[in-house]
Each structure stands twice: as structure tokens, then as C-alpha cells.
Amino acid sequence: LGLLDQPRLLFIKQSDAQRARINLFAVMNHPTAPYYNHLTLAAHEELVQIDLRQALTRQPTSRTDKLYLVCTNGNKDKCCAKFGMACYRELRHHVPPQRVWQCAHVGGDRFAPNIVVAPDAAYFGGVPITRVADFAASLERGHIVPAYYRGRSG
């Protein structure tokens, strides 16, 4: 990670994901052309073999569709688990489920549920469960939702 200026490592999971594979998303949140590469690993030991420069280089297979990373970590704050898990489940009804992930703590407990949207690295918080469908539809159309926008990483 020393190759990067302000790297961020965020652990993710899906409640129904196959345990046989490990998903790694190498995200480049460039201000005007963000993208990510999706790598699939068979074992954790393969992580040390990854060439980060290559993983972060734009490829013909690089993607720009949105990934929704919802903090569901109740170890830091119970609100993240309570509101985050409900948001995670609801989001999976409104965008393809393979693009919605639970993630480790991202800060801002008082804004739960906290959502990081990649590859833009946009942070959102406080989205009521009744507004998740509209929130997702707006983001999918490329619009920021100012009422819930907390800023951008990077």
C-alpha cells in the first residue's frame, strides 16, 4: 500500500457470498475518471502475491458501475449494525446484489447507516430505510443526493 498516496483498506463481505472465493476490489477514485478492478482469489495467501500497480491499473475489464459498501459493524457502534444491516438488505432490492457489500467501520457513527459508494469514494449517511430506493435510483443515474452526502475520500 506504500505505492499509494493515502491508501485505504476496507474489509467487505456479503451475507450470502460463497466462502470458496475471496473478492478484492482495487478502486481508483480519480476525480474525473474513477474505476475499479475486481479480482477473485482462491485463498488469503494469494493476497501477498498481488501486484498492486497492476491491480490498480486501468484495464479493458475495469468497471465504473457503482459498488455500495454499507457499514454494518456493530463492534464500534450498535447503530451501524442496526441501521446499516437494514440498509444493506434494502439496497440489495434496488441494485444488483453483487454490487452491495457490508463493510468494516468507516467512521461517522452518528450518521448511521454509513454508505461508501465506489469507485467515486463518496460517503453518505443517515439514509432512512424508506428513502433507500430513491437514494439508489438517484445515484445510479449519476446524481449526488445532497441531503445524505458526507463528502468524498481522496
CSV table of N, CA and C in Angstrom, one decimal:
chain,number,residue,atom,x,y,z
A,1,LEU,N,0.8,-1.2,0.0
A,1,LEU,CA,0.0,0.0,0.0
A,1,LEU,C,0.9,1.3,0.0
A,2,GLY,N,2.1,1.1,0.3
A,2,GLY,CA,3.0,2.2,0.3
A,2,GLY,C,3.2,2.9,-1.1
A,3,LEU,N,2.7,2.2,-2.2
A,3,LEU,CA,2.7,2.8,-3.5
A,3,LEU,C,1.8,3.9,-3.7
A,4,LEU,N,0.8,4.0,-2.8
A,4,LEU,CA,-0.3,5.0,-3.0
A,4,LEU,C,-0.2,6.2,-2.1
A,5,ASP,N,-0.7,7.2,-2.5
A,5,ASP,CA,-0.8,8.4,-1.7
A,5,ASP,C,-2.2,8.4,-1.0
A,6,GLN,N,-2.2,8.1,0.3
A,6,GLN,CA,-3.4,8.0,1.1
A,6,GLN,C,-4.2,6.7,0.8
A,7,PRO,N,-3.6,5.5,0.9
A,7,PRO,CA,-4.4,4.3,0.6
A,7,PRO,C,-5.4,4.0,1.7
A,8,ARG,N,-6.4,3.3,1.4
A,8,ARG,CA,-7.4,2.9,2.3
A,8,ARG,C,-7.8,1.5,2.1
A,9,LEU,N,-7.7,0.7,3.1
A,9,LEU,CA,-8.0,-0.7,3.1
A,9,LEU,C,-9.3,-0.9,3.8
A,10,LEU,N,-10.3,-1.5,3.2
A,10,LEU,CA,-11.6,-1.7,3.8
A,10,LEU,C,-12.1,-3.1,3.6
A,11,PHE,N,-12.4,-3.8,4.7
A,11,PHE,CA,-12.8,-5.2,4.6
A,11,PHE,C,-14.3,-5.2,4.3
A,12,ILE,N,-14.7,-6.2,3.4
A,12,ILE,CA,-16.1,-6.3,2.9
A,12,ILE,C,-16.5,-7.7,3.0
A,13,LYS,N,-17.8,-7.9,3.0
A,13,LYS,CA,-18.4,-9.3,2.9
A,13,LYS,C,-19.8,-9.2,2.4
A,14,GLN,N,-20.4,-10.3,2.0
A,14,GLN,CA,-21.8,-10.4,1.7
A,14,GLN,C,-22.3,-11.5,2.5
A,15,SER,N,-23.6,-11.3,3.0
A,15,SER,CA,-24.1,-12.3,3.9
A,15,SER,C,-24.3,-13.7,3.2
A,16,ASP,N,-24.5,-13.6,1.8
A,16,ASP,CA,-24.8,-14.9,1.1
A,16,ASP,C,-23.6,-15.2,0.2
A,17,ALA,N,-22.5,-14.6,0.3
A,17,ALA,CA,-21.4,-14.8,-0.6
A,17,ALA,C,-20.8,-16.2,-0.4
A,18,GLN,N,-20.3,-16.8,-1.5
A,18,GLN,CA,-19.7,-18.1,-1.5
A,18,GLN,C,-18.4,-17.9,-0.7
A,19,ARG,N,-18.2,-18.8,0.2
A,19,ARG,CA,-17.0,-18.7,1.1
A,19,ARG,C,-15.8,-19.3,0.3
A,20,ALA,N,-16.0,-19.9,-0.8
A,20,ALA,CA,-14.9,-20.5,-1.5
A,20,ALA,C,-14.0,-19.5,-2.3
A,21,ARG,N,-14.5,-18.3,-2.4
A,21,ARG,CA,-13.7,-17.3,-3.1
A,21,ARG,C,-13.6,-16.0,-2.3
A,22,ILE,N,-12.5,-15.3,-2.6
A,22,ILE,CA,-12.3,-14.0,-1.9
A,22,ILE,C,-12.3,-13.0,-3.0
A,23,ASN,N,-13.1,-11.9,-2.7
A,23,ASN,CA,-13.3,-10.8,-3.7
A,23,ASN,C,-12.4,-9.7,-3.2
A,24,LEU,N,-11.7,-9.1,-4.2
A,24,LEU,CA,-10.9,-7.9,-3.9
A,24,LEU,C,-11.2,-6.9,-5.0
A,25,PHE,N,-11.6,-5.7,-4.5
A,25,PHE,CA,-11.9,-4.6,-5.4
A,25,PHE,C,-10.8,-3.6,-5.2
A,26,ALA,N,-10.0,-3.3,-6.3
A,26,ALA,CA,-8.9,-2.3,-6.3
A,26,ALA,C,-9.5,-1.1,-6.9
A,27,VAL,N,-9.8,-0.1,-6.1
A,27,VAL,CA,-10.5,1.1,-6.5
A,27,VAL,C,-9.6,2.3,-6.7
A,28,MET,N,-9.7,2.9,-7.9
A,28,MET,CA,-9.0,4.2,-8.1
A,28,MET,C,-10.1,5.3,-8.2
A,29,ASN,N,-10.1,6.1,-7.2
A,29,ASN,CA,-11.2,7.1,-7.1
A,29,ASN,C,-10.7,8.5,-7.7
A,30,HIS,N,-10.2,8.4,-8.9
A,30,HIS,CA,-9.7,9.6,-9.6
A,30,HIS,C,-10.9,10.5,-9.8
A,31,PRO,N,-10.7,11.8,-9.5
A,31,PRO,CA,-11.8,12.8,-9.5
A,31,PRO,C,-12.6,12.9,-10.8
A,32,THR,N,-12.0,12.6,-11.9
A,32,THR,CA,-12.8,12.7,-13.2
A,32,THR,C,-13.0,11.4,-13.9
A,33,ALA,N,-12.3,10.4,-13.5
A,33,ALA,CA,-12.4,9.1,-14.2
A,33,ALA,C,-12.2,7.9,-13.2
A,34,PRO,N,-13.1,7.8,-12.2
A,34,PRO,CA,-12.9,6.7,-11.3
A,34,PRO,C,-13.2,5.3,-11.9
A,35,TYR,N,-12.6,4.3,-11.4
A,35,TYR,CA,-12.9,2.9,-11.9
A,35,TYR,C,-12.4,1.9,-10.8
A,36,TYR,N,-12.7,0.7,-11.0
A,36,TYR,CA,-12.2,-0.4,-10.1
A,36,TYR,C,-12.0,-1.6,-10.9
A,37,ASN,N,-11.1,-2.5,-10.4
A,37,ASN,CA,-10.9,-3.8,-10.9
A,37,ASN,C,-11.3,-4.8,-9.9
A,38,HIS,N,-12.0,-5.8,-10.3
A,38,HIS,CA,-12.4,-6.9,-9.4
A,38,HIS,C,-11.5,-8.1,-9.6
A,39,LEU,N,-10.9,-8.5,-8.6
A,39,LEU,CA,-10.1,-9.7,-8.6
A,39,LEU,C,-10.7,-10.7,-7.7
A,40,THR,N,-10.6,-12.0,-8.1
A,40,THR,CA,-11.1,-13.1,-7.3
A,40,THR,C,-10.0,-14.0,-6.9
A,41,LEU,N,-9.9,-14.3,-5.7
A,41,LEU,CA,-8.8,-15.1,-5.2
A,41,LEU,C,-9.3,-16.4,-4.6
A,42,ALA,N,-8.5,-17.5,-4.6
A,42,ALA,CA,-9.0,-18.7,-4.0
A,42,ALA,C,-8.6,-18.8,-2.6
A,43,ALA,N,-7.5,-18.1,-2.1
A,43,ALA,CA,-7.1,-18.2,-0.8
A,43,ALA,C,-6.5,-16.9,-0.3
A,44,HIS,N,-6.5,-16.6,1.0
A,44,HIS,CA,-6.0,-15.4,1.5
A,44,HIS,C,-4.5,-15.3,1.3
A,45,GLU,N,-3.8,-16.4,1.2
A,45,GLU,CA,-2.4,-16.4,0.9
A,45,GLU,C,-2.0,-15.8,-0.4
A,46,GLU,N,-3.0,-15.7,-1.3
A,46,GLU,CA,-2.7,-15.1,-2.6
A,46,GLU,C,-2.6,-13.6,-2.5
A,47,LEU,N,-3.1,-13.0,-1.4
A,47,LEU,CA,-3.0,-11.6,-1.3
A,47,LEU,C,-1.6,-11.0,-1.4
A,48,VAL,N,-0.7,-11.7,-0.8
A,48,VAL,CA,0.7,-11.2,-0.8
A,48,VAL,C,1.4,-11.3,-2.2
A,49,GLN,N,0.7,-12.0,-3.1
A,49,GLN,CA,1.3,-12.2,-4.5
A,49,GLN,C,0.7,-11.1,-5.4
A,50,ILE,N,-0.2,-10.3,-5.0
A,50,ILE,CA,-0.8,-9.4,-5.9
A,50,ILE,C,0.1,-8.2,-6.2
A,51,ASP,N,0.2,-7.9,-7.4
A,51,ASP,CA,1.0,-6.7,-7.9
A,51,ASP,C,0.0,-5.5,-7.8
A,52,LEU,N,0.2,-4.7,-6.8
A,52,LEU,CA,-0.8,-3.6,-6.6
A,52,LEU,C,-0.8,-2.6,-7.8
A,53,ARG,N,0.4,-2.4,-8.3
A,53,ARG,CA,0.4,-1.4,-9.5
A,53,ARG,C,-0.5,-2.0,-10.6
A,54,GLN,N,-0.4,-3.3,-10.9
A,54,GLN,CA,-1.2,-3.9,-11.9
A,54,GLN,C,-2.6,-3.9,-11.5
A,55,ALA,N,-2.9,-4.3,-10.3
A,55,ALA,CA,-4.3,-4.3,-9.8
A,55,ALA,C,-5.0,-3.0,-9.9
A,56,LEU,N,-4.3,-1.9,-9.8
A,56,LEU,CA,-4.8,-0.6,-9.8
A,56,LEU,C,-4.7,0.1,-11.1
A,57,THR,N,-4.2,-0.6,-12.1
A,57,THR,CA,-4.1,0.0,-13.5
A,57,THR,C,-5.3,-0.2,-14.2
A,58,ARG,N,-5.8,0.8,-15.0
A,58,ARG,CA,-7.0,0.6,-15.8
A,58,ARG,C,-6.8,-0.5,-16.8
A,59,GLN,N,-7.7,-1.3,-16.9
A,59,GLN,CA,-7.7,-2.5,-17.8
A,59,GLN,C,-8.9,-2.4,-18.7
A,60,PRO,N,-9.0,-3.2,-19.8
A,60,PRO,CA,-10.2,-3.3,-20.6
A,60,PRO,C,-11.4,-3.8,-19.8
A,61,THR,N,-11.1,-4.5,-18.7
A,61,THR,CA,-12.1,-5.1,-17.9
A,61,THR,C,-12.5,-4.2,-16.7
A,62,SER,N,-11.8,-3.1,-16.6
A,62,SER,CA,-12.1,-2.2,-15.4
A,62,SER,C,-13.6,-1.7,-15.5
A,63,ARG,N,-14.1,-1.5,-14.3
A,63,ARG,CA,-15.6,-1.2,-14.2
A,63,ARG,C,-15.8,0.2,-13.6
A,64,THR,N,-16.9,0.8,-14.0
A,64,THR,CA,-17.3,2.1,-13.4
A,64,THR,C,-18.6,2.1,-12.8
A,65,ASP,N,-19.3,0.9,-12.8
A,65,ASP,CA,-20.6,0.8,-12.2
A,65,ASP,C,-20.4,0.9,-10.7
A,66,LYS,N,-21.4,1.3,-9.9
A,66,LYS,CA,-21.3,1.6,-8.5
A,66,LYS,C,-21.2,0.4,-7.7
A,67,LEU,N,-20.4,0.5,-6.6
A,67,LEU,CA,-20.4,-0.5,-5.5
A,67,LEU,C,-20.9,0.2,-4.3
A,68,TYR,N,-21.8,-0.4,-3.6
A,68,TYR,CA,-22.3,0.2,-2.4
A,68,TYR,C,-21.8,-0.6,-1.2
A,69,LEU,N,-21.0,0.1,-0.4
A,69,LEU,CA,-20.4,-0.5,0.8
A,69,LEU,C,-21.0,0.1,2.1
A,70,VAL,N,-21.8,-0.8,2.7
A,70,VAL,CA,-22.6,-0.3,3.9
A,70,VAL,C,-21.9,-0.8,5.2
A,71,CYS,N,-21.6,0.2,6.1
A,71,CYS,CA,-21.1,-0.2,7.4
A,71,CYS,C,-22.1,-0.9,8.2
A,72,THR,N,-21.8,-2.1,8.6
A,72,THR,CA,-22.7,-3.0,9.4
A,72,THR,C,-22.0,-3.4,10.7
A,73,ASN,N,-20.9,-2.7,11.0
A,73,ASN,CA,-20.0,-3.1,12.1
A,73,ASN,C,-20.6,-2.7,13.4
A,74,GLY,N,-21.2,-3.6,14.2
A,74,GLY,CA,-21.8,-3.3,15.5
A,74,GLY,C,-20.7,-3.3,16.6
A,75,ASN,N,-19.5,-3.7,16.3
A,75,ASN,CA,-18.5,-3.6,17.4
A,75,ASN,C,-18.1,-2.2,17.8
A,76,LYS,N,-18.1,-1.3,16.8
A,76,LYS,CA,-17.8,0.1,17.1
A,76,LYS,C,-19.0,0.8,17.6
A,77,ASP,N,-20.2,0.6,17.0
A,77,ASP,CA,-21.4,1.3,17.4
A,77,ASP,C,-22.6,0.5,17.0
A,78,LYS,N,-23.5,0.2,17.9
A,78,LYS,CA,-24.6,-0.6,17.6
A,78,LYS,C,-25.5,0.0,16.6
A,79,CYS,N,-25.5,1.3,16.4
A,79,CYS,CA,-26.3,1.9,15.3
A,79,CYS,C,-25.9,1.5,13.9
A,80,CYS,N,-24.6,1.2,13.8
A,80,CYS,CA,-24.1,0.8,12.5
A,80,CYS,C,-24.6,-0.6,12.1
A,81,ALA,N,-24.7,-1.5,13.1
A,81,ALA,CA,-25.3,-2.8,12.9
A,81,ALA,C,-26.8,-2.7,12.7
A,82,LYS,N,-27.5,-2.0,13.5
A,82,LYS,CA,-29.0,-1.9,13.4
A,82,LYS,C,-29.4,-1.2,12.1
A,83,PHE,N,-28.9,0.0,11.9
A,83,PHE,CA,-29.4,0.7,10.7
A,83,PHE,C,-28.6,0.3,9.4
A,84,GLY,N,-27.4,-0.1,9.6
A,84,GLY,CA,-26.6,-0.5,8.4
A,84,GLY,C,-27.1,-1.8,7.8
A,85,MET,N,-27.4,-2.7,8.7
A,85,MET,CA,-27.9,-4.0,8.2
A,85,MET,C,-29.2,-3.9,7.4
A,86,ALA,N,-30.1,-3.1,8.0
A,86,ALA,CA,-31.4,-2.8,7.3
A,86,ALA,C,-31.2,-2.2,6.0
A,87,CYS,N,-30.3,-1.2,5.9
A,87,CYS,CA,-30.0,-0.5,4.7
A,87,CYS,C,-29.3,-1.5,3.7
A,88,TYR,N,-28.4,-2.3,4.1
A,88,TYR,CA,-27.8,-3.3,3.2
A,88,TYR,C,-28.8,-4.2,2.6
A,89,ARG,N,-29.7,-4.7,3.4
A,89,ARG,CA,-30.7,-5.6,2.9
A,89,ARG,C,-31.6,-4.9,1.9
A,90,GLU,N,-32.0,-3.7,2.2
A,90,GLU,CA,-32.9,-2.9,1.3
A,90,GLU,C,-32.2,-2.5,0.0
A,91,LEU,N,-31.0,-2.1,0.1
A,91,LEU,CA,-30.2,-1.8,-1.2
A,91,LEU,C,-30.2,-2.9,-2.1
A,92,ARG,N,-30.1,-4.1,-1.6
A,92,ARG,CA,-30.0,-5.3,-2.5
A,92,ARG,C,-31.3,-5.6,-3.3
A,93,HIS,N,-32.4,-4.9,-2.9
A,93,HIS,CA,-33.6,-5.0,-3.7
A,93,HIS,C,-33.6,-4.0,-4.8
A,94,HIS,N,-32.7,-3.0,-4.8
A,94,HIS,CA,-32.8,-1.9,-5.7
A,94,HIS,C,-31.6,-1.7,-6.7
A,95,VAL,N,-30.6,-2.4,-6.4
A,95,VAL,CA,-29.4,-2.5,-7.3
A,95,VAL,C,-29.0,-4.0,-7.3
A,96,PRO,N,-28.3,-4.4,-8.3
A,96,PRO,CA,-27.8,-5.8,-8.4
A,96,PRO,C,-27.1,-6.2,-7.1
A,97,PRO,N,-27.6,-7.2,-6.4
A,97,PRO,CA,-27.0,-7.6,-5.1
A,97,PRO,C,-25.5,-7.8,-5.1
A,98,GLN,N,-24.9,-8.2,-6.3
A,98,GLN,CA,-23.5,-8.4,-6.3
A,98,GLN,C,-22.7,-7.1,-6.2
A,99,ARG,N,-23.4,-6.0,-6.2
A,99,ARG,CA,-22.7,-4.7,-6.1
A,99,ARG,C,-23.0,-4.1,-4.7
A,100,VAL,N,-23.6,-4.8,-3.8
A,100,VAL,CA,-23.9,-4.3,-2.5
A,100,VAL,C,-23.1,-5.2,-1.4
A,101,TRP,N,-22.3,-4.5,-0.6
A,101,TRP,CA,-21.5,-5.3,0.3
A,101,TRP,C,-21.6,-4.6,1.7
A,102,GLN,N,-21.4,-5.5,2.7
A,102,GLN,CA,-21.2,-5.0,4.1
A,102,GLN,C,-19.8,-4.6,4.2
A,103,CYS,N,-19.5,-3.6,5.0
A,103,CYS,CA,-18.1,-3.3,5.2
A,103,CYS,C,-17.8,-3.0,6.6
A,104,ALA,N,-16.4,-2.9,6.9
A,104,ALA,CA,-15.9,-2.6,8.2
A,104,ALA,C,-16.3,-1.1,8.5
A,105,HIS,N,-16.0,-0.7,9.7
A,105,HIS,CA,-16.3,0.7,10.1
A,105,HIS,C,-15.7,1.8,9.3
A,106,VAL,N,-16.4,2.8,8.9
A,106,VAL,CA,-15.9,3.9,8.1
A,106,VAL,C,-16.0,5.2,8.8
A,107,GLY,N,-16.3,5.2,10.1
A,107,GLY,CA,-16.4,6.5,10.8
A,107,GLY,C,-17.8,7.1,10.7
A,108,GLY,N,-18.0,8.1,11.5
A,108,GLY,CA,-19.3,8.8,11.4
A,108,GLY,C,-20.5,8.1,12.0
A,109,ASP,N,-20.3,7.5,13.2
A,109,ASP,CA,-21.4,6.7,13.8
A,109,ASP,C,-22.7,7.4,13.9
A,110,ARG,N,-22.7,8.7,14.2
A,110,ARG,CA,-23.9,9.4,14.3
A,110,ARG,C,-24.7,9.5,13.0
A,111,PHE,N,-24.1,9.2,11.9
A,111,PHE,CA,-24.7,9.3,10.6
A,111,PHE,C,-25.3,7.9,10.1
A,112,ALA,N,-25.3,6.9,10.9
A,112,ALA,CA,-25.7,5.6,10.5
A,112,ALA,C,-27.1,5.6,9.9
A,113,PRO,N,-27.2,4.9,8.8
A,113,PRO,CA,-26.3,4.0,8.2
A,113,PRO,C,-25.3,4.8,7.3
A,114,ASN,N,-24.0,4.3,7.3
A,114,ASN,CA,-23.0,5.0,6.5
A,114,ASN,C,-22.7,4.1,5.3
A,115,ILE,N,-22.7,4.8,4.2
A,115,ILE,CA,-22.5,4.1,2.9
A,115,ILE,C,-21.4,4.8,2.1
A,116,VAL,N,-20.4,3.9,1.7
A,116,VAL,CA,-19.4,4.4,0.8
A,116,VAL,C,-19.7,3.9,-0.6
A,117,VAL,N,-19.8,4.8,-1.6
A,117,VAL,CA,-20.1,4.4,-2.9
A,117,VAL,C,-18.8,4.5,-3.8
A,118,ALA,N,-18.4,3.4,-4.3
A,118,ALA,CA,-17.2,3.3,-5.1
A,118,ALA,C,-17.6,3.2,-6.6
A,119,PRO,N,-16.8,3.5,-7.5
A,119,PRO,CA,-15.5,4.0,-7.4
A,119,PRO,C,-15.3,5.5,-7.0
A,120,ASP,N,-16.4,6.2,-6.8
A,120,ASP,CA,-16.3,7.6,-6.6
A,120,ASP,C,-15.7,8.0,-5.2
A,121,ALA,N,-15.8,7.0,-4.3
A,121,ALA,CA,-15.4,7.2,-2.9
A,121,ALA,C,-16.2,8.3,-2.2
A,122,ALA,N,-17.5,8.3,-2.6
A,122,ALA,CA,-18.4,9.3,-2.0
A,122,ALA,C,-19.0,8.6,-0.7
A,123,TYR,N,-19.1,9.4,0.3
A,123,TYR,CA,-19.6,9.0,1.6
A,123,TYR,C,-21.0,9.6,1.8
A,124,PHE,N,-21.9,8.7,2.3
A,124,PHE,CA,-23.3,9.1,2.5
A,124,PHE,C,-23.7,8.6,3.9
A,125,GLY,N,-24.6,9.3,4.6
A,125,GLY,CA,-25.0,8.9,5.9
A,125,GLY,C,-26.5,9.3,6.2
A,126,GLY,N,-27.1,8.6,7.1
A,126,GLY,CA,-28.4,8.9,7.5
A,126,GLY,C,-29.5,8.7,6.6
A,127,VAL,N,-29.3,7.8,5.6
A,127,VAL,CA,-30.4,7.5,4.6
A,127,VAL,C,-31.5,6.7,5.3
A,128,PRO,N,-32.7,7.2,5.4
A,128,PRO,CA,-33.8,6.5,6.1
A,128,PRO,C,-34.1,5.2,5.2
A,129,ILE,N,-34.5,4.2,5.8
A,129,ILE,CA,-34.8,3.0,5.1
A,129,ILE,C,-35.9,3.2,4.0
A,130,THR,N,-36.8,4.2,4.3
A,130,THR,CA,-37.9,4.5,3.4
A,130,THR,C,-37.4,5.3,2.2
A,131,ARG,N,-36.2,5.7,2.2
A,131,ARG,CA,-35.7,6.5,1.1
A,131,ARG,C,-34.6,5.8,0.3
A,132,VAL,N,-34.3,4.6,0.7
A,132,VAL,CA,-33.2,3.8,0.1
A,132,VAL,C,-33.4,3.6,-1.4
A,133,ALA,N,-34.6,3.3,-1.8
A,133,ALA,CA,-34.9,3.1,-3.2
A,133,ALA,C,-34.7,4.4,-4.0
A,134,ASP,N,-35.1,5.5,-3.6
A,134,ASP,CA,-34.9,6.8,-4.3
A,134,ASP,C,-33.4,7.2,-4.3
A,135,PHE,N,-32.8,6.9,-3.1
A,135,PHE,CA,-31.3,7.2,-3.0
A,135,PHE,C,-30.6,6.4,-4.0
A,136,ALA,N,-30.8,5.1,-4.1
A,136,ALA,CA,-30.1,4.3,-5.1
A,136,ALA,C,-30.4,4.7,-6.5
A,137,ALA,N,-31.7,4.9,-6.8
A,137,ALA,CA,-32.1,5.3,-8.2
A,137,ALA,C,-31.3,6.6,-8.6
A,138,SER,N,-31.2,7.6,-7.7
A,138,SER,CA,-30.5,8.8,-8.0
A,138,SER,C,-29.1,8.6,-8.3
A,139,LEU,N,-28.4,7.8,-7.4
A,139,LEU,CA,-27.0,7.5,-7.6
A,139,LEU,C,-26.8,6.7,-8.9
A,140,GLU,N,-27.6,5.8,-9.2
A,140,GLU,CA,-27.5,5.0,-10.5
A,140,GLU,C,-27.6,5.9,-11.7
A,141,ARG,N,-28.4,7.0,-11.6
A,141,ARG,CA,-28.5,8.0,-12.7
A,141,ARG,C,-27.3,9.0,-12.7
A,142,GLY,N,-26.4,8.8,-11.7
A,142,GLY,CA,-25.3,9.7,-11.7
A,142,GLY,C,-25.5,11.0,-10.9
A,143,HIS,N,-26.5,11.1,-10.1
A,143,HIS,CA,-26.8,12.2,-9.3
A,143,HIS,C,-26.4,12.0,-7.8
A,144,ILE,N,-25.8,13.0,-7.2
A,144,ILE,CA,-25.4,13.0,-5.8
A,144,ILE,C,-26.7,13.4,-5.0
A,145,VAL,N,-26.9,12.8,-3.9
A,145,VAL,CA,-28.1,13.1,-3.1
A,145,VAL,C,-27.6,14.0,-1.9
A,146,PRO,N,-27.7,15.4,-2.1
A,146,PRO,CA,-27.1,16.3,-1.1
A,146,PRO,C,-27.6,16.1,0.3
A,147,ALA,N,-28.8,15.7,0.6
A,147,ALA,CA,-29.3,15.5,1.9
A,147,ALA,C,-28.5,14.5,2.7
A,148,TYR,N,-27.9,13.5,2.1
A,148,TYR,CA,-27.2,12.5,2.7
A,148,TYR,C,-25.7,12.5,2.5
A,149,TYR,N,-25.2,13.4,1.7
A,149,TYR,CA,-23.8,13.4,1.2
A,149,TYR,C,-22.9,13.9,2.4
A,150,ARG,N,-21.9,13.2,2.7
A,150,ARG,CA,-20.9,13.5,3.7
A,150,ARG,C,-19.6,13.9,3.2
A,151,GLY,N,-19.4,13.8,1.9
A,151,GLY,CA,-18.1,14.1,1.3
A,151,GLY,C,-17.5,13.0,0.5
A,152,ARG,N,-16.2,13.2,0.2
A,152,ARG,CA,-15.5,12.3,-0.7
A,152,ARG,C,-14.1,12.0,-0.2
A,153,SER,N,-13.7,10.8,-0.3
A,153,SER,CA,-12.4,10.4,0.1
A,153,SER,C,-11.4,10.6,-1.0
A,154,GLY,N,-10.2,11.1,-0.7
A,154,GLY,CA,-9.2,11.2,-1.7
A,154,GLY,C,-9.0,12.5,-2.3
